Coordinates of C-alpha atoms and ligand atoms in Angstrom, one line a residue:
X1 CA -7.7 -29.2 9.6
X2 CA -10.1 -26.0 9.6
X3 CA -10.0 -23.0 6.7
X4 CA -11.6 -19.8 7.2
X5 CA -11.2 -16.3 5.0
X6 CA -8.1 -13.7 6.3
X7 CA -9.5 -11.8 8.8
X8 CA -7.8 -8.8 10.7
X9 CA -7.6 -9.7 14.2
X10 CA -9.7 -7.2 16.5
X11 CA -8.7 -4.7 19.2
X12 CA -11.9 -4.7 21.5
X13 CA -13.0 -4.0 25.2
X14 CA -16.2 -5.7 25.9
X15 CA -18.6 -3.7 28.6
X16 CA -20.9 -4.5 30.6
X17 CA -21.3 -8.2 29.8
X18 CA -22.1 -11.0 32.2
X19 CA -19.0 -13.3 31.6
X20 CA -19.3 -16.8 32.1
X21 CA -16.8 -19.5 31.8
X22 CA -17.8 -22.6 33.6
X23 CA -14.0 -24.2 33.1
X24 CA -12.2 -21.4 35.0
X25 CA -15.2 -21.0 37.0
X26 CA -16.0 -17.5 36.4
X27 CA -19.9 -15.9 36.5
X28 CA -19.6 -12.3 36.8
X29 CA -20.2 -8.9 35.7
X30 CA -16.5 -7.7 33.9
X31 CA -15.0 -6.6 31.3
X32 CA -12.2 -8.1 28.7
X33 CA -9.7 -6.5 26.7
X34 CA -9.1 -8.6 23.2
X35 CA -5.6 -7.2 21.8
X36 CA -5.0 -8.5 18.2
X37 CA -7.2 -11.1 18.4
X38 CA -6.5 -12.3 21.9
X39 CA -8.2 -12.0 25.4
X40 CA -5.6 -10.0 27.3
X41 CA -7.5 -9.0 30.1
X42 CA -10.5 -10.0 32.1
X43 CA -11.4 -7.1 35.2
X44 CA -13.8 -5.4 36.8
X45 CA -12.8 -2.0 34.6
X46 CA -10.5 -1.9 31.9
X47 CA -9.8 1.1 29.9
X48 CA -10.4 1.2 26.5
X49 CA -7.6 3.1 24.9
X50 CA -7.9 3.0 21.2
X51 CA -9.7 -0.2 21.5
X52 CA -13.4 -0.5 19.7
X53 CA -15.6 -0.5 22.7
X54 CA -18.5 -3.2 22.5
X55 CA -21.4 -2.4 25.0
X56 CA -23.3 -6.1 26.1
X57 CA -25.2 -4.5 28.8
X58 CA -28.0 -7.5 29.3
X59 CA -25.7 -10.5 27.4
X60 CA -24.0 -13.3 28.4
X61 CA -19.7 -13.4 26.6
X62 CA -18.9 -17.0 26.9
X63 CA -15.8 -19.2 25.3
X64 CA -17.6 -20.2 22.0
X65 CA -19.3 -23.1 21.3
X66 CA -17.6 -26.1 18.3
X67 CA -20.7 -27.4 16.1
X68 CA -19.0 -30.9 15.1
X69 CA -22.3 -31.6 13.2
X70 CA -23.5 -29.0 10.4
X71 CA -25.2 -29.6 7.0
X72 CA -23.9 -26.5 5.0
X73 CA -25.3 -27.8 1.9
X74 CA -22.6 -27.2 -0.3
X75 CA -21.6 -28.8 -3.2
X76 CA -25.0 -28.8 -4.9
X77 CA -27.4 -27.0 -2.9
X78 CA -26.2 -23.3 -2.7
X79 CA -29.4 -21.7 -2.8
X80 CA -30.1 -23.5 0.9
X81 CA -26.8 -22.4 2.5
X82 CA -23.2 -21.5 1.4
X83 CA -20.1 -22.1 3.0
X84 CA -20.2 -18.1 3.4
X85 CA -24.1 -18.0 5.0
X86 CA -23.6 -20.8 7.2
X87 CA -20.4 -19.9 8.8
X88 CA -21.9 -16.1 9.1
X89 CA -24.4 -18.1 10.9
X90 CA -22.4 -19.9 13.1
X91 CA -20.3 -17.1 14.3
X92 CA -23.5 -15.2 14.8
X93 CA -25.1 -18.2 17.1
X94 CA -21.4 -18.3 19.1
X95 CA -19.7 -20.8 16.8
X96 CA -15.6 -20.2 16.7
X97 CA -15.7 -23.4 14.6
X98 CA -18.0 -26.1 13.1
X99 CA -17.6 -29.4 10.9
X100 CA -19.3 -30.1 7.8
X101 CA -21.4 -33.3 6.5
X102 CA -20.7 -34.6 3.3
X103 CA -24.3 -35.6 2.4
X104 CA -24.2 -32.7 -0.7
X105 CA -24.7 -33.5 -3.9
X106 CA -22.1 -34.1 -5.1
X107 CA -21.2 -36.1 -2.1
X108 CA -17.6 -35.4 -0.8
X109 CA -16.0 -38.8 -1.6
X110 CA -13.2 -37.9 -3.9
X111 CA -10.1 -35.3 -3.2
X112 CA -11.2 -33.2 -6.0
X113 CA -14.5 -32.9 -4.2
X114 CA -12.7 -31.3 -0.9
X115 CA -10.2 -29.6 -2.4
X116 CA -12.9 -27.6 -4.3
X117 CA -14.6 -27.0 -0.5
X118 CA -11.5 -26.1 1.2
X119 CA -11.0 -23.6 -1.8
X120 CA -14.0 -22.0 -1.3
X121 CA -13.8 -22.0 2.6
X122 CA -10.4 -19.8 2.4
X123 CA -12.3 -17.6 0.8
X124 CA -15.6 -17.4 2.3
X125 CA -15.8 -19.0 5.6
X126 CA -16.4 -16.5 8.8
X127 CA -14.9 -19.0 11.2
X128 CA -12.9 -22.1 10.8
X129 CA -14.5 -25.1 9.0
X130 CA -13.8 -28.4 8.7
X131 CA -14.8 -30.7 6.1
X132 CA -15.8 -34.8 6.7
X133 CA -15.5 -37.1 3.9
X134 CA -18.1 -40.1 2.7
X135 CA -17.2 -43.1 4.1
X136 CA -18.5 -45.2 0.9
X137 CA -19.0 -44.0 -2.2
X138 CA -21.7 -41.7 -3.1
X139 CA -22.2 -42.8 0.4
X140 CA -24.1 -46.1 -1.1
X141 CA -23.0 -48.6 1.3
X142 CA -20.9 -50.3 -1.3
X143 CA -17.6 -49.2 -1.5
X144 CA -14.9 -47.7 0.5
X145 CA -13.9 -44.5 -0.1
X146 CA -10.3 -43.8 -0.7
X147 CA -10.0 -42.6 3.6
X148 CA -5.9 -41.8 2.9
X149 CA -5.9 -39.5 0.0
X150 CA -9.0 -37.9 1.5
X151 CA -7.5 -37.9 5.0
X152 CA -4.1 -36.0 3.0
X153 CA -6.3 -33.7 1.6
X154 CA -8.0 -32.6 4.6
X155 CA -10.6 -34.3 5.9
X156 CA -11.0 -34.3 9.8
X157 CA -13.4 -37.4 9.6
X158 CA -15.5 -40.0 7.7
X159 CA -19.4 -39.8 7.9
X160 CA -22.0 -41.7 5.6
X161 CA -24.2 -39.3 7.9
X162 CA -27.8 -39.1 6.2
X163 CA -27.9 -43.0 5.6
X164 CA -26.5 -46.0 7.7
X165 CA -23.5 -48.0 6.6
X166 CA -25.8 -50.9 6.5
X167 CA -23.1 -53.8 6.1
X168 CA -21.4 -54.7 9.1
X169 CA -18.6 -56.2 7.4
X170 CA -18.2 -53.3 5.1
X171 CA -17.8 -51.3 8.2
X172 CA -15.6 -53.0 9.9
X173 CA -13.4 -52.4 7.0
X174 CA -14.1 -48.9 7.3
X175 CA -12.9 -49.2 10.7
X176 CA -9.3 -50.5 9.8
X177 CA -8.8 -48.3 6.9
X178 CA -9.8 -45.4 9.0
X179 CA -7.9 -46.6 12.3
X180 CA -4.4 -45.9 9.3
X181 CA -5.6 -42.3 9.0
X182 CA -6.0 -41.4 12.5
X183 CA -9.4 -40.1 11.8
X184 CA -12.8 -41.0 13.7
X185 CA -16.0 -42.4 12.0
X186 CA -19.0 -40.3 12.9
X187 CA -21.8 -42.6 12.4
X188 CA -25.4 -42.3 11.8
X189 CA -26.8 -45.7 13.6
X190 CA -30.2 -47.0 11.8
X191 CA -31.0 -50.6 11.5
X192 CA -33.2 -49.5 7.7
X193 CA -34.6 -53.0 8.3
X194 CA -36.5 -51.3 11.1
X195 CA -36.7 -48.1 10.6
X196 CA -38.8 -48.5 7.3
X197 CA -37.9 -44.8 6.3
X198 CA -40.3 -43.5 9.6
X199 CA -39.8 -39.7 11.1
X200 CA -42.0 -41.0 14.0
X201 CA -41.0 -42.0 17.2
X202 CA -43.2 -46.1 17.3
X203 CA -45.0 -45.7 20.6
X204 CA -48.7 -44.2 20.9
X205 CA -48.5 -41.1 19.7
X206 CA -47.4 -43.1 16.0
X207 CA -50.3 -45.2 17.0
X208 CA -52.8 -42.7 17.6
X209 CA -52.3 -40.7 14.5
X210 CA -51.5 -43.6 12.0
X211 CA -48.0 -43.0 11.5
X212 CA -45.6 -46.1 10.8
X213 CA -43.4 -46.5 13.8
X214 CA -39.8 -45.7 14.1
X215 CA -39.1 -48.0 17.3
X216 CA -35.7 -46.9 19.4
X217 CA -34.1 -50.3 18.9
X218 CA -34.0 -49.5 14.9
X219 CA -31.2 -47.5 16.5
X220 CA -29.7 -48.8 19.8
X221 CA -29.4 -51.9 17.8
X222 CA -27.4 -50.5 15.3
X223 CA -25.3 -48.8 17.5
X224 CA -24.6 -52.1 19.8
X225 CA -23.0 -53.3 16.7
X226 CA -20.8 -50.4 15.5
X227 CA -19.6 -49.6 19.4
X228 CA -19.1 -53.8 19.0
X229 CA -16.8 -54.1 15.7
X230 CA -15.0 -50.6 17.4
X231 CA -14.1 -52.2 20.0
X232 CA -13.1 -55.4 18.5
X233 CA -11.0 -53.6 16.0
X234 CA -9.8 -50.8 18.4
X235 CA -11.0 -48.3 16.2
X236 CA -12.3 -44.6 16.9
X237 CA -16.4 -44.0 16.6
X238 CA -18.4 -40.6 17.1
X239 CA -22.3 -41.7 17.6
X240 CA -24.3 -39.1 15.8
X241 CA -28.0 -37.4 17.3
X242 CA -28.2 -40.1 19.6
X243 CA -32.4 -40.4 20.1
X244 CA -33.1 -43.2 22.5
X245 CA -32.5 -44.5 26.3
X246 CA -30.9 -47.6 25.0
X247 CA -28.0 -46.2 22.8
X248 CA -27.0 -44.4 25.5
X249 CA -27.2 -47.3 27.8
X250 CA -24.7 -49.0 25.0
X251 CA -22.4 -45.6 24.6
X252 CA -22.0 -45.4 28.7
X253 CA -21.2 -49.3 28.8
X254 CA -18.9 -49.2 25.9
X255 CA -17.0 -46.5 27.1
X256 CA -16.6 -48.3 30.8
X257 CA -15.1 -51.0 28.9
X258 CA -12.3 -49.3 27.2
X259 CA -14.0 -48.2 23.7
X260 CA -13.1 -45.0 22.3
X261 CA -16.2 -43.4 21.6
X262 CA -17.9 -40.5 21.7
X263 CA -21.4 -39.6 21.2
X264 CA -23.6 -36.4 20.6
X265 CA -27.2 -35.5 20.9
X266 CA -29.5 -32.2 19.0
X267 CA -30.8 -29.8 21.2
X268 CA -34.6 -30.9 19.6
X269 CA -34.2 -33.7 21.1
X270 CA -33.0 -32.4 24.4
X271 CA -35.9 -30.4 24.8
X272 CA -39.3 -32.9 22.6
X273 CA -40.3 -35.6 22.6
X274 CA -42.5 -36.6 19.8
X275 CA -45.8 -35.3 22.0
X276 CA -44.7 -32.6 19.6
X277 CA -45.6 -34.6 16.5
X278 CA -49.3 -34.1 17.7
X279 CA -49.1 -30.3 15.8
X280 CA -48.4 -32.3 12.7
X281 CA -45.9 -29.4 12.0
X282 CA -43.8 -31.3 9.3
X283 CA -40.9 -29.6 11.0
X284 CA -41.0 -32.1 13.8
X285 CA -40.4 -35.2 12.0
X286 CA -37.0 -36.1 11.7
X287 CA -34.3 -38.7 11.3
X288 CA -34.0 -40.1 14.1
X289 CA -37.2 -39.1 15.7
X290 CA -38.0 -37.5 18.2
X291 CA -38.7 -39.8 21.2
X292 CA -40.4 -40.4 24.4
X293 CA -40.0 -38.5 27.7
X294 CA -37.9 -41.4 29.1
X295 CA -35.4 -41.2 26.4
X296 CA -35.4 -37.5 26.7
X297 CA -34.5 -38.0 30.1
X298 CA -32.0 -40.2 29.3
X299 CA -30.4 -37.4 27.3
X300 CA -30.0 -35.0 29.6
X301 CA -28.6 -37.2 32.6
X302 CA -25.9 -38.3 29.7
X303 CA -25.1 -34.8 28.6
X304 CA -24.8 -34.2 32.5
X305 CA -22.3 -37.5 33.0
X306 CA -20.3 -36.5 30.3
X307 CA -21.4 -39.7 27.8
X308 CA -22.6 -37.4 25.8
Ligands
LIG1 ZN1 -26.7 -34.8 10.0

């Protein structure tokens, strides 16, 4: 379920715009009519009537985009972002919708947690937001959450994003419980065993400036195993920020094989590898890291194939 704030539905005529919509396979200079809140009309000229006219000589109007992965910092860290800035931010960037993590402080593992949120996002959120719930307490790796009551009070998934379920037995538990509330797990795949807390991609940029390695199979081996017990126990898995060649090897081959998975990447990692990490710009270390041109590469041609 999404929440977002009453707002009135628009009467607008959009000029000038090129409008592209690569499912109905439009790319064209036109113009669309929005009556109450609903594209009417798409034409060459459309008259306005009392309709709000919006010039967008010079822009691009395209179906919006659905963030499924967004930190809005909220419970606990309001002076980064609010439910209110963040989905003001979204619509701005050409979000109609986005999901929330539950890495906040407090983390949103109890219903009284996400009830609070969903409060707030009726009151403040620009455009519809969903909320995902921890999948262990305080998201510590120990404990299951309680997925049904959180599932009943709205949450659209389960996430430990942030930090690896590290147990595979605990989540293959997580699996069934979740598999009785028809919701996914969205998982952040990190083998911690390997990944020693790094930012850095390991390969010779790591080497060359004396950063402890992050190596690719700290992930791919991490995802093997989740795509592994979701398979075995038929469950539903979303891979988060995908970094490396080999997880997407394992996402593609999982999918052939009948797993339903799914599988995202950031548009950082689209577009750097960790040749980037040579600026030393603190901005470019991340979790996971960026990685090498190959998996880069990788990326994209899964993006393109629909893996991703
Ligand atoms: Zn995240």
């Amino acid at each position: 379920m999404l929440w977002q704030k009453e707002l009135p539905a628009a009467d607008l005529v959009i000029r000038g715009a090129r409008v592209l919509d690569p499912v109905e396979g439009i790319d064209a200079r036109l113009e669309v009519r929005i009556d109450a809140g609903t594209i009417a009309e798409v034409a060459e000229r459309i008259d306005a009537n009392e309709h709000r006219v919006v010039e967008a000589d010079g822009l691009i109007l395209a179906p919006a985009f659905v963030d499924p992965h967004v930190h809005l910092r909220t419970p606990g860290r309001e002076d980064e972002e609010t439910i209110a800035s963040g989905t003001a931010a979204a619509a701005a960037g050409g979000y109609c919708a986005i999901l929330a993590m539950p890495n906040t402080d407090p983390v949103v593992d109890s219903a009284v947690t996400l009830a609070a949120l969903v409060e707030t996002a009726r009151r403040e959120a620009e455009v519809p937001v969903g909320f995902l719930a921890a999948i262990t307490r305080g998201q510590r790796g120990e404990e299951l959450t309680e997925m049904g009551e959180l599932a009943d009070s709205g949450a659209v998934a389960f996430s430990d994003d942030g930090v690896p379920v590290a147990s595979a037995g605990l989540m293959r538990r997580a699996l069934q419980y979740a598999s009785t509330t028809d919701r996914p797990l969205a998982l952040h795949c990190e083998e911690p065993t390997l990944s020693h807390g790094g930012h850095v991609h390991e390969g010779r940029v790591a080497a060359e400036l004396g950063f402890g390695g992050y190596p690719s199979v700290a992930e791919s081996v991490a995802v093997e195993r989740d795509l592994s017990l979701a398979g075995y126990e038929r469950g539903r898995v979303h891979v988060l920020h995908l970094s490396a060649a080999e997880s997407v090897d394992a996402l593609r081959r999982a999918r052939v094989a009948g797993v339903t998975a799914s599988g995202e990447a950031t548009p950082h990692h689209l577009v750097l590898t960790d040749d980037a990490v040579r600026s030393l710009d603190p901005n470019v270390k991340m979790n996971p890291p960026l990685r090498a041109e190959q998996d880069r590469l990788a990326l994209l041609e899964a993006l393109r194939d629909g893996t991703i």
